[in-house]
PDB file of C-alpha atoms in Angstrom:
ATOM      1  CA  GLU A 192      19.664  -6.547  -4.599  1.00 63.00           C
ATOM      2  CA  LYS A 193      18.972  -7.778  -8.046  1.00 68.00           C
ATOM      3  CA  LEU A 194      17.757 -11.138  -6.755  1.00 69.00           C
ATOM      4  CA  ALA A 195      15.392  -9.363  -4.269  1.00 73.00           C
ATOM      5  CA  LEU A 196      13.952  -7.323  -6.972  1.00 76.00           C
ATOM      6  CA  GLN A 197      12.978 -10.298  -8.951  1.00 84.00           C
ATOM      7  CA  TYR A 198      10.662 -11.529  -6.071  1.00 90.00           C
ATOM      8  CA  ASN A 199       9.750  -8.237  -4.425  1.00 90.00           C
ATOM      9  CA  HIS A 200       7.157  -7.132  -6.859  1.00 91.00           C
ATOM     10  CA  ALA A 201       4.716 -10.126  -6.023  1.00 93.00           C
ATOM     11  CA  VAL A 202       5.094  -9.354  -2.324  1.00 96.00           C
ATOM     12  CA  LYS A 203       4.495  -5.623  -2.872  1.00 96.00           C
ATOM     13  CA  HIS A 204       1.421  -6.175  -4.857  1.00 96.00           C
ATOM     14  CA  ARG A 205      -0.031  -8.617  -2.266  1.00 96.00           C
ATOM     15  CA  VAL A 206       0.561  -6.395   0.836  1.00 98.00           C
ATOM     16  CA  ARG A 207      -1.002  -3.462  -1.003  1.00 97.00           C
ATOM     17  CA  GLU A 208      -4.071  -5.613  -1.699  1.00 97.00           C
ATOM     18  CA  LEU A 209      -4.171  -6.599   1.830  1.00 98.00           C
ATOM     19  CA  GLY A 210      -4.366  -2.976   2.968  1.00 98.00           C
ATOM     20  CA  LEU A 211      -0.821  -1.560   3.394  1.00 98.00           C
ATOM     21  CA  GLY A 212      -0.997   2.270   3.502  1.00 96.00           C
ATOM     22  CA  PRO A 213       0.410   5.259   5.211  1.00 98.00           C
ATOM     23  CA  GLY A 214       0.783   4.576   8.988  1.00 98.00           C
ATOM     24  CA  SER A 215       0.708   0.738   8.629  1.00 98.00           C
ATOM     25  CA  ARG A 216       3.116  -0.930  11.150  1.00 98.00           C
ATOM     26  CA  VAL A 217       5.360  -3.396   9.579  1.00 98.00           C
ATOM     27  CA  LEU A 218       8.015  -5.911  10.844  1.00 98.00           C
ATOM     28  CA  GLU A 219      10.339  -7.265   8.279  1.00 98.00           C
ATOM     29  CA  ILE A 220      12.553 -10.187   9.071  1.00 98.00           C
ATOM     30  CA  GLY A 221      15.877 -10.365   7.288  1.00 95.00           C
ATOM     31  CA  PRO A 222      15.656  -7.163   5.136  1.00 95.00           C
ATOM     32  CA  GLY A 223      19.138  -7.714   3.572  1.00 92.00           C
ATOM     33  CA  SER A 224      20.074  -4.795   1.401  1.00 91.00           C
ATOM     34  CA  GLY A 225      16.875  -3.113   2.196  1.00 94.00           C
ATOM     35  CA  SER A 226      15.147  -2.758  -1.065  1.00 94.00           C
ATOM     36  CA  PHE A 227      11.751  -3.802   0.461  1.00 96.00           C
ATOM     37  CA  VAL A 228      12.246  -1.524   3.412  1.00 97.00           C
ATOM     38  CA  ARG A 229      12.815   1.399   1.229  1.00 97.00           C
ATOM     39  CA  TRP A 230       9.663   0.628  -0.591  1.00 97.00           C
ATOM     40  CA  LEU A 231       7.576   0.319   2.592  1.00 98.00           C
ATOM     41  CA  VAL A 232       8.882   3.806   3.582  1.00 98.00           C
ATOM     42  CA  GLU A 233       7.726   5.208   0.180  1.00 97.00           C
ATOM     43  CA  GLU A 234       4.350   3.709   0.974  1.00 98.00           C
ATOM     44  CA  GLY A 235       4.128   5.505   4.250  1.00 98.00           C
ATOM     45  CA  ALA A 236       4.676   2.566   6.486  1.00 98.00           C
ATOM     46  CA  ILE A 237       6.379   2.559   9.970  1.00 98.00           C
ATOM     47  CA  VAL A 238       8.942  -0.113   9.740  1.00 98.00           C
ATOM     48  CA  THR A 239      10.875  -2.300  12.243  1.00 98.00           C
ATOM     49  CA  ALA A 240      13.631  -4.215  10.332  1.00 98.00           C
ATOM     50  CA  LEU A 241      15.318  -7.145  12.201  1.00 98.00           C
ATOM     51  CA  ASP A 242      18.449  -8.618  10.878  1.00 97.00           C
ATOM     52  CA  ILE A 243      21.233 -10.888  12.194  1.00 96.00           C
ATOM     53  CA  THR A 244      23.715  -8.166  11.147  1.00 95.00           C
ATOM     54  CA  ASP A 245      23.631  -4.364  10.688  1.00 96.00           C
ATOM     55  CA  ALA A 246      25.844  -4.553   7.459  1.00 95.00           C
ATOM     56  CA  TYR A 247      23.267  -2.819   5.425  1.00 94.00           C
ATOM     57  CA  PHE A 248      21.422  -0.662   7.789  1.00 96.00           C
ATOM     58  CA  ASP A 249      22.767   2.489   6.360  1.00 96.00           C
ATOM     59  CA  THR A 250      21.061   1.667   3.122  1.00 95.00           C
ATOM     60  CA  PHE A 251      17.630   2.202   4.625  1.00 96.00           C
ATOM     61  CA  GLN A 252      18.038   4.757   7.367  1.00 96.00           C
ATOM     62  CA  HIS A 253      14.833   6.823   7.836  1.00 97.00           C
ATOM     63  CA  ALA A 254      12.807   8.426  10.571  1.00 98.00           C
ATOM     64  CA  ARG A 255      10.112   5.766  10.135  1.00 98.00           C
ATOM     65  CA  VAL A 256      12.546   2.917  10.135  1.00 98.00           C
ATOM     66  CA  ALA A 257      13.774   1.247  13.542  1.00 98.00           C
ATOM     67  CA  ALA A 258      16.579  -1.153  12.592  1.00 97.00           C
ATOM     68  CA  MET A 259      17.521  -3.982  15.126  1.00 97.00           C
ATOM     69  CA  THR A 260      20.117  -6.559  15.227  1.00 97.00           C
ATOM     70  CA  GLY A 261      19.002  -9.779  16.464  1.00 97.00           C
ATOM     71  CA  ASP A 262      18.109 -13.522  15.841  1.00 97.00           C
ATOM     72  CA  VAL A 263      14.322 -13.901  14.928  1.00 97.00           C
ATOM     73  CA  ARG A 264      14.374 -17.146  17.056  1.00 96.00           C
ATOM     74  CA  SER A 265      15.035 -15.216  20.242  1.00 96.00           C
ATOM     75  CA  ALA A 266      14.921 -11.437  19.905  1.00 96.00           C
ATOM     76  CA  ASP A 267      12.186  -9.283  21.372  1.00 96.00           C
ATOM     77  CA  LEU A 268       9.994  -8.778  18.202  1.00 96.00           C
ATOM     78  CA  GLY A 269       7.496  -6.334  19.733  1.00 95.00           C
ATOM     79  CA  GLY A 270       3.852  -6.619  18.728  1.00 95.00           C
ATOM     80  CA  ASP A 271       0.741  -5.041  17.337  1.00 97.00           C
ATOM     81  CA  TYR A 272       1.955  -5.078  13.829  1.00 98.00           C
ATOM     82  CA  ASP A 273      -0.288  -4.748  10.842  1.00 98.00           C
ATOM     83  CA  PHE A 274       2.082  -6.741   8.750  1.00 98.00           C
ATOM     84  CA  VAL A 275       4.911  -8.986   9.614  1.00 98.00           C
ATOM     85  CA  VAL A 276       6.898  -9.940   6.402  1.00 98.00           C
ATOM     86  CA  ALA A 277       9.665 -12.682   5.985  1.00 97.00           C
ATOM     87  CA  GLN A 278      11.169 -13.151   2.547  1.00 96.00           C
ATOM     88  CA  MET A 279      13.559 -15.831   1.741  1.00 94.00           C
ATOM     89  CA  VAL A 280      14.578 -16.434   5.516  1.00 96.00           C
ATOM     90  CA  LEU A 281      12.633 -19.159   7.074  1.00 97.00           C
ATOM     91  CA  HIS A 282      13.969 -21.998   5.036  1.00 97.00           C
ATOM     92  CA  HIS A 283      17.410 -21.198   6.440  1.00 96.00           C
ATOM     93  CA  LEU A 284      16.252 -21.955  10.039  1.00 97.00           C
ATOM     94  CA  PRO A 285      15.836 -25.459  11.570  1.00 96.00           C
ATOM     95  CA  GLU A 286      13.321 -23.898  13.862  1.00 97.00           C
ATOM     96  CA  ARG A 287      11.238 -22.461  11.076  1.00 97.00           C
ATOM     97  CA  VAL A 288       7.947 -23.699  12.329  1.00 98.00           C
ATOM     98  CA  ASP A 289       8.541 -22.326  15.784  1.00 98.00           C
ATOM     99  CA  VAL A 290       9.439 -19.003  14.236  1.00 98.00           C
ATOM    100  CA  VAL A 291       6.142 -18.864  12.266  1.00 98.00           C
ATOM    101  CA  ASN A 292       4.363 -19.226  15.583  1.00 98.00           C
ATOM    102  CA  ARG A 293       6.456 -16.384  16.993  1.00 98.00           C
ATOM    103  CA  LEU A 294       5.740 -14.094  14.228  1.00 98.00           C
ATOM    104  CA  ALA A 295       2.064 -14.818  14.241  1.00 98.00           C
ATOM    105  CA  LYS A 296       1.823 -13.691  17.858  1.00 97.00           C
ATOM    106  CA  CYS A 297       3.387 -10.353  16.884  1.00 97.00           C
ATOM    107  CA  LEU A 298       0.395  -9.325  14.824  1.00 98.00           C
ATOM    108  CA  LYS A 299      -2.350  -7.016  15.836  1.00 98.00           C
ATOM    109  CA  PRO A 300      -5.905  -8.442  15.581  1.00 97.00           C
ATOM    110  CA  GLY A 301      -6.604  -8.538  11.908  1.00 98.00           C
ATOM    111  CA  GLY A 302      -2.962  -8.231  11.021  1.00 98.00           C
ATOM    112  CA  TRP A 303      -1.392 -10.138   8.337  1.00 98.00           C
ATOM    113  CA  LEU A 304       1.710 -12.567   8.256  1.00 98.00           C
ATOM    114  CA  VAL A 305       3.490 -12.627   4.727  1.00 98.00           C
ATOM    115  CA  ALA A 306       6.088 -15.178   3.883  1.00 98.00           C
ATOM    116  CA  ASN A 307       7.798 -15.700   0.585  1.00 97.00           C
ATOM    117  CA  GLU A 308       9.891 -18.922   0.521  1.00 97.00           C
ATOM    118  CA  PRO A 309      11.590 -21.154  -2.019  1.00 97.00           C
ATOM    119  CA  ASP A 310      10.464 -24.565  -3.204  1.00 98.00           C
ATOM    120  CA  THR A 311      12.795 -26.169  -5.600  1.00 97.00           C
ATOM    121  CA  SER A 312      10.352 -29.122  -6.001  1.00 97.00           C
ATOM    122  CA  LEU A 313       8.370 -26.962  -8.197  1.00 97.00           C
ATOM    123  CA  MET A 314      11.375 -26.127 -10.767  1.00 97.00           C
ATOM    124  CA  TRP A 315      10.810 -27.141 -14.429  1.00 97.00           C
ATOM    125  CA  THR A 316      12.543 -27.361 -17.739  1.00 97.00           C
ATOM    126  CA  ARG A 317      10.530 -26.315 -20.747  1.00 97.00           C
ATOM    127  CA  LYS A 318      13.082 -26.361 -23.473  1.00 97.00           C
ATOM    128  CA  GLY A 319      16.869 -26.832 -23.883  1.00 97.00           C
ATOM    129  CA  PRO A 320      19.225 -28.767 -21.681  1.00 97.00           C
ATOM    130  CA  SER A 321      17.762 -30.045 -18.310  1.00 97.00           C
ATOM    131  CA  ALA A 322      21.108 -30.079 -16.412  1.00 96.00           C
ATOM    132  CA  PRO A 323      20.905 -26.547 -15.037  1.00 95.00           C
ATOM    133  CA  VAL A 324      17.604 -27.358 -13.289  1.00 96.00           C
ATOM    134  CA  ASP A 325      18.578 -30.909 -12.320  1.00 96.00           C
ATOM    135  CA  VAL A 326      21.936 -29.929 -10.833  1.00 94.00           C
ATOM    136  CA  LEU A 327      20.678 -27.008  -9.131  1.00 94.00           C
ATOM    137  CA  ARG A 328      17.747 -28.852  -7.515  1.00 95.00           C
ATOM    138  CA  ALA A 329      20.035 -31.678  -6.451  1.00 94.00           C
ATOM    139  CA  LEU A 330      22.522 -29.149  -4.915  1.00 92.00           C
ATOM    140  CA  CYS A 331      19.778 -27.531  -2.882  1.00 93.00           C
ATOM    141  CA  GLN A 332      18.519 -30.763  -1.559  1.00 94.00           C
ATOM    142  CA  GLN A 333      21.954 -31.430  -0.083  1.00 94.00           C
ATOM    143  CA  PHE A 334      21.671 -28.183   2.136  1.00 92.00           C
ATOM    144  CA  ALA A 335      19.323 -30.216   4.292  1.00 94.00           C
ATOM    145  CA  VAL A 336      22.463 -31.483   6.272  1.00 92.00           C
ATOM    146  CA  LEU A 337      22.876 -27.898   7.286  1.00 92.00           C
ATOM    147  CA  GLY A 338      19.295 -27.448   8.419  1.00 95.00           C
ATOM    148  CA  VAL A 339      18.163 -25.528   5.366  1.00 95.00           C
ATOM    149  CA  ASP A 340      15.111 -26.698   3.403  1.00 97.00           C
ATOM    150  CA  TYR A 341      14.797 -25.391  -0.184  1.00 97.00           C
ATOM    151  CA  GLU A 342      11.517 -27.273  -0.469  1.00 97.00           C
ATOM    152  CA  TRP A 343       9.918 -25.483   2.409  1.00 96.00           C
ATOM    153  CA  GLY A 344       7.558 -23.236   0.411  1.00 98.00           C
ATOM    154  CA  LEU A 345       4.595 -25.561  -0.136  1.00 98.00           C
ATOM    155  CA  GLN A 346       4.547 -26.342   3.526  1.00 98.00           C
ATOM    156  CA  LEU A 347       3.577 -22.755   4.451  1.00 98.00           C
ATOM    157  CA  PRO A 348      -0.236 -22.951   4.231  1.00 98.00           C
ATOM    158  CA  ALA A 349      -0.522 -25.816   6.667  1.00 98.00           C
ATOM    159  CA  VAL A 350       2.131 -24.162   8.983  1.00 98.00           C
ATOM    160  CA  PHE A 351       0.124 -20.832   8.943  1.00 98.00           C
ATOM    161  CA  THR A 352      -3.141 -22.729   9.610  1.00 98.00           C
ATOM    162  CA  ALA A 353      -1.605 -24.723  12.614  1.00 98.00           C
ATOM    163  CA  ALA A 354      -0.327 -21.277  13.950  1.00 98.00           C
ATOM    164  CA  GLY A 355      -3.889 -20.118  14.222  1.00 98.00           C
ATOM    165  CA  LEU A 356      -4.068 -17.830  11.259  1.00 98.00           C
ATOM    166  CA  SER A 357      -7.115 -17.581   9.176  1.00 98.00           C
ATOM    167  CA  GLU A 358      -7.797 -16.492   5.532  1.00 98.00           C
ATOM    168  CA  VAL A 359      -4.599 -18.516   4.555  1.00 98.00           C
ATOM    169  CA  ASN A 360      -3.786 -18.237   0.829  1.00 98.00           C
ATOM    170  CA  ALA A 361      -0.856 -18.924  -1.124  1.00 98.00           C
ATOM    171  CA  GLY A 362       0.581 -18.720  -4.840  1.00 97.00           C
ATOM    172  CA  VAL A 363       3.672 -19.376  -6.737  1.00 97.00           C
ATOM    173  CA  PHE A 364       5.909 -17.004  -8.662  1.00 95.00           C
ATOM    174  CA  THR A 365       8.591 -18.397 -10.896  1.00 95.00           C
ATOM    175  CA  PRO A 366      11.231 -16.195 -12.548  1.00 94.00           C
ATOM    176  CA  VAL A 367      11.991 -17.586 -16.044  1.00 96.00           C
ATOM    177  CA  VAL A 368      15.607 -18.367 -17.151  1.00 96.00           C
ATOM    178  CA  ALA A 369      16.023 -17.777 -20.828  1.00 97.00           C
ATOM    179  CA  PRO A 370      18.670 -16.220 -23.166  1.00 96.00           C
ATOM    180  CA  GLY A 371      18.816 -12.411 -22.422  1.00 94.00           C
ATOM    181  CA  SER A 372      16.965 -12.691 -19.270  1.00 94.00           C
ATOM    182  CA  ASP A 373      17.825 -11.056 -15.818  1.00 92.00           C
ATOM    183  CA  SER A 374      17.443 -14.516 -14.199  1.00 93.00           C
ATOM    184  CA  LEU A 375      20.180 -16.023 -16.497  1.00 94.00           C
ATOM    185  CA  SER A 376      22.417 -13.129 -15.779  1.00 92.00           C
ATOM    186  CA  LEU A 377      21.994 -13.856 -11.965  1.00 91.00           C
ATOM    187  CA  TRP A 378      22.395 -17.693 -12.527  1.00 92.00           C
ATOM    188  CA  ARG A 379      25.782 -16.955 -14.431  1.00 92.00           C
ATOM    189  CA  VAL A 380      26.893 -14.782 -11.499  1.00 89.00           C
ATOM    190  CA  GLY A 381      25.807 -17.215  -8.892  1.00 89.00           C
ATOM    191  CA  TRP A 382      27.060 -20.434 -10.423  1.00 90.00           C
ATOM    192  CA  PRO A 383      30.779 -20.208  -9.363  1.00 90.00           C
ATOM    193  CA  LEU A 384      29.491 -20.025  -5.771  1.00 89.00           C
ATOM    194  CA  PHE A 385      27.373 -23.029  -6.147  1.00 86.00           C
ATOM    195  CA  ARG A 386      30.339 -24.864  -7.826  1.00 90.00           C
ATOM    196  CA  GLN A 387      32.570 -23.958  -4.963  1.00 91.00           C
ATOM    197  CA  VAL A 388      30.110 -25.135  -2.190  1.00 90.00           C
ATOM    198  CA  ALA A 389      29.317 -28.291  -4.173  1.00 91.00           C
ATOM    199  CA  THR A 390      33.079 -29.239  -4.759  1.00 92.00           C
ATOM    200  CA  SER A 391      34.212 -28.427  -1.163  1.00 93.00           C
ATOM    201  CA  ARG A 392      31.511 -30.636   0.324  1.00 93.00           C
ATOM    202  CA  GLY A 393      31.699 -33.412  -2.333  1.00 93.00           C
ATOM    203  CA  TRP A 394      27.975 -32.855  -3.310  1.00 92.00           C
ATOM    204  CA  ALA A 395      28.488 -33.034  -7.058  1.00 90.00           C
ATOM    205  CA  VAL A 396      31.118 -34.226  -9.573  1.00 90.00           C
ATOM    206  CA  ASP A 397      32.810 -31.953 -11.986  1.00 90.00           C
ATOM    207  CA  ALA A 398      31.195 -33.473 -15.001  1.00 92.00           C
ATOM    208  CA  ASP A 399      27.657 -32.594 -13.674  1.00 91.00           C
ATOM    209  CA  LEU A 400      28.729 -29.091 -12.852  1.00 93.00           C
ATOM    210  CA  ASP A 401      30.199 -28.606 -16.277  1.00 94.00           C
ATOM    211  CA  ALA A 402      27.180 -29.958 -17.893  1.00 93.00           C
ATOM    212  CA  ALA A 403      24.931 -27.521 -15.879  1.00 94.00           C
ATOM    213  CA  GLU A 404      27.148 -24.496 -16.612  1.00 94.00           C
ATOM    214  CA  SER A 405      27.380 -25.082 -20.361  1.00 95.00           C
ATOM    215  CA  GLY A 406      23.639 -25.537 -20.533  1.00 96.00           C
ATOM    216  CA  LEU A 407      23.380 -21.863 -19.528  1.00 95.00           C
ATOM    217  CA  ASP A 408      24.772 -21.131 -23.037  1.00 95.00           C
ATOM    218  CA  SER A 409      22.108 -22.867 -24.881  1.00 97.00           C
ATOM    219  CA  PRO A 410      20.051 -20.619 -27.199  1.00 97.00           C
ATOM    220  CA  LYS A 411      17.032 -22.955 -26.568  1.00 97.00           C
ATOM    221  CA  LEU A 412      17.258 -22.526 -22.798  1.00 97.00           C
ATOM    222  CA  LEU A 413      13.785 -22.184 -21.205  1.00 98.00           C
ATOM    223  CA  VAL A 414      13.688 -23.195 -17.550  1.00 98.00           C
ATOM    224  CA  SER A 415      12.498 -21.783 -14.178  1.00 96.00           C
ATOM    225  CA  SER A 416      14.532 -20.287 -11.630  1.00 95.00           C
ATOM    226  CA  VAL A 417      13.795 -21.190  -8.003  1.00 95.00           C
ATOM    227  CA  PRO A 418      10.113 -20.800  -7.572  1.00 96.00           C
ATOM    228  CA  ALA A 419       8.847 -18.810  -4.447  1.00 97.00           C
ATOM    229  CA  VAL A 420       5.611 -19.659  -2.616  1.00 98.00           C
ATOM    230  CA  LEU A 421       4.011 -16.568  -1.266  1.00 98.00           C
ATOM    231  CA  CYS A 422       1.798 -17.324   1.579  1.00 98.00           C
ATOM    232  CA  VAL A 423      -0.549 -14.908   3.660  1.00 98.00           C
ATOM    233  CA  GLY A 424      -2.419 -15.575   6.825  1.00 98.00           C
ATOM    234  CA  ARG A 425      -4.498 -13.255   9.136  1.00 98.00           C
ATOM    235  CA  SER A 426      -4.629 -12.974  12.783  1.00 98.00           C
ATOM    236  CA  ALA A 427      -8.166 -13.122  14.247  1.00 92.00           C
ATOM    237  CA  PRO A 428      -9.788  -9.633  14.028  1.00 88.00           C
ATOM    238  CA  LEU A 429     -11.246  -8.366  17.471  1.00 77.00           C
ATOM    239  CA  GLY A 430     -14.759  -9.706  17.883  1.00 72.00           C
ATOM    240  CA  ALA A 431     -14.148 -12.574  15.540  1.00 69.00           C
ATOM    241  CA  SER A 432     -15.878 -15.840  16.468  1.00 59.00           C
ATOM    242  CA  THR A 433     -13.500 -18.405  17.943  1.00 51.00           C
ATOM    243  CA  GLY A 434     -16.145 -21.322  17.478  1.00 49.00           C
TER     244      GLY A 434
END
């Protein structure tokens, strides 16, 4: 939930700017714990939430929410949506390009596809030890053997354009990791999980993992968390020229 809140606000601002309002029909893919669904309900939207599991469905029950279990690669997604939103989902799917094409076809004429996806190639170290960023980026690259692409974000504009969407635009939001920040707290909580995965698969040696973890204690630490590329694209409005 705390991780979602770090990235949600950029998406909220964007979809409001694009015309979200009472009665807007929205499909969210992979709602997780449901913080964005609950916000959509507050904005008056009519929401379809699709997830691979129903574990969190009880956290966003509402008369204007239809929760469905299913795989975005094969499920009946419906159609005629004003917005289709996918946050931190597509990079997990080897078929991510095909999924973007599926989602684009779910939009009503003039509707918007919105994706927020990570790109660790954009991570940076401004001050303090570089090990936290260097090791995390290297670990994320190892996930490619599982079909996961943590450097997927910057590919979104080209993929959206190839899917036939127009008015494609993208920007980057990067939470900052520094002493006292929420991002640092999340890194501390998440680091044992990264260590477990890395050691079990032989992706990193203890010395590198120790250096990265000790770097989180530096009073000079000023680095990025995982940047997210927020991309939007629009389905052709009725009557729009196709020439």
